[in-house]
PDB file of C-alpha atoms in Angstrom:
ATOM      1  CA  MET Z1351      -7.814  18.684  31.971  1.00 41.00           C
ATOM      2  CA  GLU Z1352     -11.406  19.793  31.390  1.00 49.00           C
ATOM      3  CA  ASP Z1353     -10.523  20.819  27.819  1.00 45.00           C
ATOM      4  CA  PHE Z1354      -9.982  17.185  26.840  1.00 37.00           C
ATOM      5  CA  LEU Z1355     -13.219  15.830  28.277  1.00 43.00           C
ATOM      6  CA  PRO Z1356     -16.350  15.763  26.123  1.00 49.00           C
ATOM      7  CA  LYS Z1357     -18.736  18.615  26.656  1.00 54.00           C
ATOM      8  CA  THR Z1358     -21.876  17.407  28.392  1.00 54.00           C
ATOM      9  CA  GLU Z1359     -25.201  19.087  28.564  1.00 55.00           C
ATOM     10  CA  PRO Z1360     -26.503  19.789  32.062  1.00 52.00           C
ATOM     11  CA  SER Z1361     -29.498  17.514  31.426  1.00 50.00           C
ATOM     12  CA  ALA Z1362     -27.379  14.542  30.349  1.00 54.00           C
ATOM     13  CA  ARG Z1363     -27.688  11.643  32.758  1.00 61.00           C
ATOM     14  CA  ALA Z1364     -24.576  10.067  34.170  1.00 69.00           C
ATOM     15  CA  ILE Z1365     -24.054   6.431  33.250  1.00 74.00           C
ATOM     16  CA  SER Z1366     -23.204   3.857  35.826  1.00 77.00           C
ATOM     17  CA  GLU Z1367     -19.893   2.043  35.977  1.00 79.00           C
ATOM     18  CA  GLU Z1368     -21.615  -1.157  34.865  1.00 80.00           C
ATOM     19  CA  GLU Z1369     -23.140   0.531  31.793  1.00 77.00           C
ATOM     20  CA  ALA Z1370     -19.737   1.994  30.892  1.00 74.00           C
ATOM     21  CA  THR Z1371     -18.093  -1.439  31.182  1.00 78.00           C
ATOM     22  CA  ILE Z1372     -20.733  -3.058  28.985  1.00 77.00           C
ATOM     23  CA  ALA Z1373     -20.342  -0.306  26.392  1.00 71.00           C
ATOM     24  CA  LEU Z1374     -16.565  -0.738  26.339  1.00 72.00           C
ATOM     25  CA  GLN Z1375     -16.741  -4.533  26.080  1.00 76.00           C
ATOM     26  CA  SER Z1376     -19.377  -4.594  23.344  1.00 74.00           C
ATOM     27  CA  GLY Z1377     -16.815  -4.287  20.527  1.00 72.00           C
ATOM     28  CA  HIS Z1378     -14.072  -6.262  22.238  1.00 77.00           C
ATOM     29  CA  ASN Z1379     -14.952  -9.716  20.870  1.00 76.00           C
ATOM     30  CA  SER Z1380     -15.149  -8.581  17.271  1.00 77.00           C
ATOM     31  CA  MET Z1381     -11.891  -6.621  17.568  1.00 79.00           C
ATOM     32  CA  ALA Z1382     -10.183  -9.591  19.205  1.00 82.00           C
ATOM     33  CA  ALA Z1383     -11.330 -11.806  16.310  1.00 82.00           C
ATOM     34  CA  VAL Z1384     -10.019  -9.316  13.740  1.00 83.00           C
ATOM     35  CA  LEU Z1385      -6.655  -9.065  15.491  1.00 85.00           C
ATOM     36  CA  SER Z1386      -6.394 -12.830  15.858  1.00 89.00           C
ATOM     37  CA  THR Z1387      -7.072 -13.345  12.147  1.00 89.00           C
ATOM     38  CA  ARG Z1388      -4.578 -10.649  11.232  1.00 88.00           C
ATOM     39  CA  HIS Z1389      -1.949 -12.266  13.462  1.00 90.00           C
ATOM     40  CA  LYS Z1390      -2.473 -15.628  11.735  1.00 92.00           C
ATOM     41  CA  ASN Z1391      -2.236 -13.986   8.311  1.00 90.00           C
ATOM     42  CA  LEU Z1392       0.961 -12.188   9.268  1.00 89.00           C
ATOM     43  CA  GLN Z1393       2.433 -15.451  10.528  1.00 90.00           C
ATOM     44  CA  VAL Z1394       1.794 -17.045   7.120  1.00 89.00           C
ATOM     45  CA  VAL Z1395       3.446 -14.112   5.336  1.00 89.00           C
ATOM     46  CA  ARG Z1396       6.326 -14.168   7.823  1.00 88.00           C
ATOM     47  CA  THR Z1397       6.928 -17.843   7.069  1.00 87.00           C
ATOM     48  CA  MET Z1398       7.315 -16.977   3.388  1.00 84.00           C
ATOM     49  CA  TRP Z1399       9.513 -14.018   4.291  1.00 84.00           C
ATOM     50  CA  THR Z1400      11.939 -16.106   6.352  1.00 82.00           C
ATOM     51  CA  ASN Z1401      12.648 -18.124   3.214  1.00 74.00           C
ATOM     52  CA  ARG Z1402      13.930 -14.833   1.715  1.00 70.00           C
ATOM     53  CA  ASP Z1403      11.290 -14.928  -0.988  1.00 82.00           C
ATOM     54  CA  VAL Z1404       9.865 -11.418  -1.131  1.00 87.00           C
ATOM     55  CA  ARG Z1405       7.766 -12.140  -4.222  1.00 89.00           C
ATOM     56  CA  THR Z1406       6.062 -15.161  -2.680  1.00 90.00           C
ATOM     57  CA  SER Z1407       5.412 -13.389   0.619  1.00 91.00           C
ATOM     58  CA  LEU Z1408       3.878 -10.404  -1.202  1.00 92.00           C
ATOM     59  CA  ASP Z1409       1.827 -12.709  -3.409  1.00 92.00           C
ATOM     60  CA  THR Z1410       0.630 -14.563  -0.298  1.00 91.00           C
ATOM     61  CA  ALA Z1411      -0.323 -11.304   1.413  1.00 91.00           C
ATOM     62  CA  ILE Z1412      -2.357 -10.296  -1.633  1.00 92.00           C
ATOM     63  CA  THR Z1413      -3.997 -13.733  -1.876  1.00 92.00           C
ATOM     64  CA  ILE Z1414      -5.014 -13.585   1.802  1.00 90.00           C
ATOM     65  CA  ASN Z1415      -7.088 -10.546   0.808  1.00 88.00           C
ATOM     66  CA  ASP Z1416      -6.429  -8.556   3.985  1.00 89.00           C
ATOM     67  CA  PRO Z1417      -5.326  -5.037   3.038  1.00 91.00           C
ATOM     68  CA  ALA Z1418      -3.823  -4.471   6.495  1.00 91.00           C
ATOM     69  CA  VAL Z1419      -1.384  -7.345   5.917  1.00 93.00           C
ATOM     70  CA  VAL Z1420      -0.428  -5.925   2.507  1.00 94.00           C
ATOM     71  CA  VAL Z1421       0.093  -2.510   4.112  1.00 94.00           C
ATOM     72  CA  ASP Z1422       2.288  -4.007   6.840  1.00 92.00           C
ATOM     73  CA  LEU Z1423       4.421  -5.820   4.277  1.00 93.00           C
ATOM     74  CA  LEU Z1424       4.685  -2.827   1.938  1.00 94.00           C
ATOM     75  CA  GLY Z1425       5.653  -0.616   4.853  1.00 93.00           C
ATOM     76  CA  LEU Z1426       8.608  -2.905   5.466  1.00 91.00           C
ATOM     77  CA  MET Z1427       9.477  -3.226   1.784  1.00 92.00           C
ATOM     78  CA  CYS Z1428       9.552   0.548   1.289  1.00 92.00           C
ATOM     79  CA  LEU Z1429      12.494   0.684   3.693  1.00 92.00           C
ATOM     80  CA  LYS Z1430      14.792  -1.403   1.468  1.00 89.00           C
ATOM     81  CA  ASP Z1431      15.137  -0.624  -2.225  1.00 87.00           C
ATOM     82  CA  GLN Z1432      17.080  -3.828  -2.892  1.00 89.00           C
ATOM     83  CA  TRP Z1433      13.956  -5.929  -2.269  1.00 89.00           C
ATOM     84  CA  TRP Z1434      12.285  -4.435  -5.332  1.00 93.00           C
ATOM     85  CA  ASN Z1435      12.426  -5.535  -8.967  1.00 92.00           C
ATOM     86  CA  LEU Z1436      10.124  -5.122 -11.976  1.00 92.00           C
ATOM     87  CA  ASP Z1437       8.174  -8.237 -11.039  1.00 92.00           C
ATOM     88  CA  ILE Z1438       7.494  -6.841  -7.549  1.00 94.00           C
ATOM     89  CA  CYS Z1439       6.604  -3.455  -9.064  1.00 95.00           C
ATOM     90  CA  ALA Z1440       3.956  -4.995 -11.307  1.00 94.00           C
ATOM     91  CA  LEU Z1441       2.524  -6.961  -8.398  1.00 94.00           C
ATOM     92  CA  VAL Z1442       2.404  -3.915  -6.108  1.00 94.00           C
ATOM     93  CA  LEU Z1443       0.973  -1.655  -8.812  1.00 94.00           C
ATOM     94  CA  SER Z1444      -1.905  -4.098  -9.225  1.00 92.00           C
ATOM     95  CA  GLN Z1445      -2.884  -3.386  -5.605  1.00 91.00           C
ATOM     96  CA  LEU Z1446      -2.208   0.340  -5.374  1.00 91.00           C
ATOM     97  CA  GLN Z1447      -5.556   1.641  -6.535  1.00 88.00           C
ATOM     98  CA  ASP Z1448      -7.276   0.043  -3.544  1.00 90.00           C
ATOM     99  CA  LEU Z1449      -4.667   1.429  -1.149  1.00 91.00           C
ATOM    100  CA  LEU Z1450      -4.497   4.942  -2.611  1.00 88.00           C
ATOM    101  CA  PHE Z1451      -8.246   5.375  -2.389  1.00 85.00           C
ATOM    102  CA  SER Z1452      -8.860   3.647   0.903  1.00 87.00           C
ATOM    103  CA  LYS Z1453     -10.795   5.348   3.668  1.00 87.00           C
ATOM    104  CA  TYR Z1454      -7.864   4.662   6.006  1.00 88.00           C
ATOM    105  CA  GLU Z1455      -5.184   7.331   5.876  1.00 87.00           C
ATOM    106  CA  ASN Z1456      -2.323   4.967   6.765  1.00 90.00           C
ATOM    107  CA  TYR Z1457      -3.254   2.745   3.784  1.00 92.00           C
ATOM    108  CA  VAL Z1458      -3.162   5.798   1.503  1.00 90.00           C
ATOM    109  CA  ILE Z1459       0.202   6.897   2.883  1.00 90.00           C
ATOM    110  CA  CYS Z1460       1.621   3.391   2.443  1.00 93.00           C
ATOM    111  CA  GLY Z1461       0.327   3.299  -1.144  1.00 92.00           C
ATOM    112  CA  CYS Z1462       1.926   6.692  -1.828  1.00 91.00           C
ATOM    113  CA  ASN Z1463       5.237   5.517  -0.380  1.00 93.00           C
ATOM    114  CA  ALA Z1464       5.208   2.347  -2.483  1.00 95.00           C
ATOM    115  CA  LEU Z1465       4.365   4.289  -5.642  1.00 93.00           C
ATOM    116  CA  ARG Z1466       7.151   6.768  -4.886  1.00 92.00           C
ATOM    117  CA  VAL Z1467       9.670   3.888  -4.539  1.00 94.00           C
ATOM    118  CA  ILE Z1468       8.500   2.448  -7.860  1.00 94.00           C
ATOM    119  CA  LEU Z1469       8.634   5.755  -9.715  1.00 92.00           C
ATOM    120  CA  LYS Z1470      12.002   6.834  -8.308  1.00 92.00           C
ATOM    121  CA  ASN Z1471      13.757   3.501  -8.744  1.00 93.00           C
ATOM    122  CA  PHE Z1472      12.048   2.049 -11.812  1.00 93.00           C
ATOM    123  CA  GLY Z1473      10.539   5.012 -13.683  1.00 90.00           C
ATOM    124  CA  ALA Z1474      13.555   5.453 -15.937  1.00 89.00           C
ATOM    125  CA  ILE Z1475      13.806   1.703 -16.553  1.00 90.00           C
ATOM    126  CA  ILE Z1476      10.146   1.517 -17.516  1.00 89.00           C
ATOM    127  CA  LYS Z1477      10.445   4.540 -19.815  1.00 88.00           C
ATOM    128  CA  THR Z1478      13.632   3.260 -21.474  1.00 88.00           C
ATOM    129  CA  ASN Z1479      12.242  -0.226 -22.092  1.00 85.00           C
ATOM    130  CA  LEU Z1480       9.007   1.129 -23.545  1.00 82.00           C
ATOM    131  CA  SER Z1481      10.820   3.403 -25.952  1.00 83.00           C
ATOM    132  CA  ALA Z1482      13.367   0.789 -27.041  1.00 73.00           C
ATOM    133  CA  GLY Z1483      13.008  -0.501 -30.564  1.00 70.00           C
ATOM    134  CA  PRO Z1484      12.741  -4.144 -31.527  1.00 68.00           C
ATOM    135  CA  SER Z1485      15.753  -6.306 -30.857  1.00 68.00           C
ATOM    136  CA  ILE Z1486      17.683  -8.251 -33.424  1.00 73.00           C
ATOM    137  CA  GLY Z1487      17.449 -11.953 -32.797  1.00 72.00           C
ATOM    138  CA  VAL Z1488      15.911 -13.672 -29.814  1.00 76.00           C
ATOM    139  CA  ASP Z1489      16.425 -12.050 -26.427  1.00 72.00           C
ATOM    140  CA  ILE Z1490      14.033 -13.716 -23.997  1.00 81.00           C
ATOM    141  CA  SER Z1491      15.122 -11.745 -20.923  1.00 83.00           C
ATOM    142  CA  ARG Z1492      14.667  -8.467 -22.805  1.00 82.00           C
ATOM    143  CA  GLU Z1493      11.209  -9.519 -23.950  1.00 85.00           C
ATOM    144  CA  GLU Z1494      10.242 -10.457 -20.381  1.00 89.00           C
ATOM    145  CA  ARG Z1495      11.577  -7.128 -19.119  1.00 88.00           C
ATOM    146  CA  GLN Z1496       9.620  -5.255 -21.794  1.00 88.00           C
ATOM    147  CA  ASN Z1497       6.437  -7.160 -20.921  1.00 89.00           C
ATOM    148  CA  LYS Z1498       6.853  -6.292 -17.242  1.00 91.00           C
ATOM    149  CA  CYS Z1499       7.486  -2.655 -18.158  1.00 90.00           C
ATOM    150  CA  LYS Z1500       4.357  -2.626 -20.333  1.00 91.00           C
ATOM    151  CA  MET Z1501       2.368  -4.058 -17.444  1.00 93.00           C
ATOM    152  CA  CYS Z1502       3.768  -1.446 -15.036  1.00 93.00           C
ATOM    153  CA  ASP Z1503       3.062   1.328 -17.529  1.00 92.00           C
ATOM    154  CA  SER Z1504      -0.509   0.088 -17.930  1.00 92.00           C
ATOM    155  CA  TYR Z1505      -1.086   0.276 -14.171  1.00 93.00           C
ATOM    156  CA  LEU Z1506       0.603   3.674 -13.943  1.00 91.00           C
ATOM    157  CA  THR Z1507      -1.482   5.015 -16.816  1.00 90.00           C
ATOM    158  CA  SER Z1508      -4.678   3.895 -15.084  1.00 90.00           C
ATOM    159  CA  LEU Z1509      -3.559   5.492 -11.804  1.00 88.00           C
ATOM    160  CA  ARG Z1510      -2.703   8.907 -13.260  1.00 84.00           C
ATOM    161  CA  PRO Z1511      -6.258  10.296 -13.666  1.00 82.00           C
ATOM    162  CA  LEU Z1512      -7.131   9.070 -10.202  1.00 81.00           C
ATOM    163  CA  LEU Z1513      -4.120  10.859  -8.708  1.00 78.00           C
ATOM    164  CA  ASP Z1514      -5.135  14.052 -10.465  1.00 75.00           C
ATOM    165  CA  LYS Z1515      -8.489  13.910  -8.680  1.00 73.00           C
ATOM    166  CA  ARG Z1516      -6.957  13.341  -5.235  1.00 66.00           C
ATOM    167  CA  HIS Z1517      -4.114  15.884  -5.259  1.00 59.00           C
ATOM    168  CA  SER Z1518      -6.304  18.669  -3.936  1.00 56.00           C
ATOM    169  CA  SER Z1519      -6.912  16.857  -0.645  1.00 59.00           C
ATOM    170  CA  VAL Z1520      -5.632  18.917   2.269  1.00 50.00           C
ATOM    171  CA  LYS Z1521      -4.022  16.255   4.455  1.00 65.00           C
ATOM    172  CA  ILE Z1522      -2.224  14.115   1.914  1.00 69.00           C
ATOM    173  CA  GLY Z1523      -2.483  16.221  -1.210  1.00 70.00           C
ATOM    174  CA  SER Z1524       1.240  17.031  -1.144  1.00 75.00           C
ATOM    175  CA  ARG Z1525       2.037  13.309  -1.425  1.00 77.00           C
ATOM    176  CA  PHE Z1526      -0.206  13.016  -4.471  1.00 75.00           C
ATOM    177  CA  ARG Z1527       1.304  16.152  -6.037  1.00 78.00           C
ATOM    178  CA  GLU Z1528       4.783  14.642  -5.587  1.00 79.00           C
ATOM    179  CA  LEU Z1529       3.614  11.431  -7.275  1.00 81.00           C
ATOM    180  CA  ILE Z1530       2.137  13.403 -10.172  1.00 81.00           C
ATOM    181  CA  ILE Z1531       5.467  15.177 -10.664  1.00 81.00           C
ATOM    182  CA  LEU Z1532       7.294  11.836 -10.636  1.00 83.00           C
ATOM    183  CA  MET Z1533       4.799  10.392 -13.128  1.00 80.00           C
ATOM    184  CA  ASP Z1534       5.365  13.359 -15.426  1.00 79.00           C
ATOM    185  CA  THR Z1535       8.959  12.199 -15.854  1.00 77.00           C
ATOM    186  CA  LEU Z1536       7.633   9.049 -17.531  1.00 73.00           C
ATOM    187  CA  ALA Z1537       5.724  10.968 -20.187  1.00 66.00           C
TER     188      ALA Z1537
END
C-alpha cells in the first residue's frame, strides 16, 4: 500500500482535513460547469442523431466547437462503417488535424481511428476518382463525387507531412506508422 502513496519528506507538514477538503473542492465548480455544458452539447447532437441524420449531427458537433463532443461522436461512428460516405469523410478530415495533434491522448487515438476508417474504406474510391479521366456528357453525380474526392485528397495531402513528424512518438507512434502505410496506398 505504501508504494502507491506519494513520498513525503520528513519535514513536510501534515495538512488538516479542512485544508484537504478545500483543496479538493477548489476545482469542483469549474469542472461541474464544463461537464454541464458538455452534457447540453451532447443532448443537441443526440437530438440530431435520433433523426438518423449522421451528417447533420456531425456538422452540429463541429459547429458547437467542443472537441470532446466531436471525439464522442467519432468514437461511435468508427464502430459502424455504414454510417460513412464521402461527404462525411470530407467533413471529418477537416477536423482531424486538431484531433491528431491534440495534447489529449484519447483525442489523438480517436483521430487515428477515424483516419484509419477513411483510408481503409474510401482510399481506393478516392484514388480511383482522382485518376479517372473526363466523362463524356453531363454526369452531375460523378462530378460531385470527384469534387468530394478532391477535397478528401487535399486534406489527406496536408495531413501526410504532419503524420511523418509524429510517427516516432513512443506511445502512439505505431498508430501513425499504420496510417502512413495506408496513405502510401493512395500514392
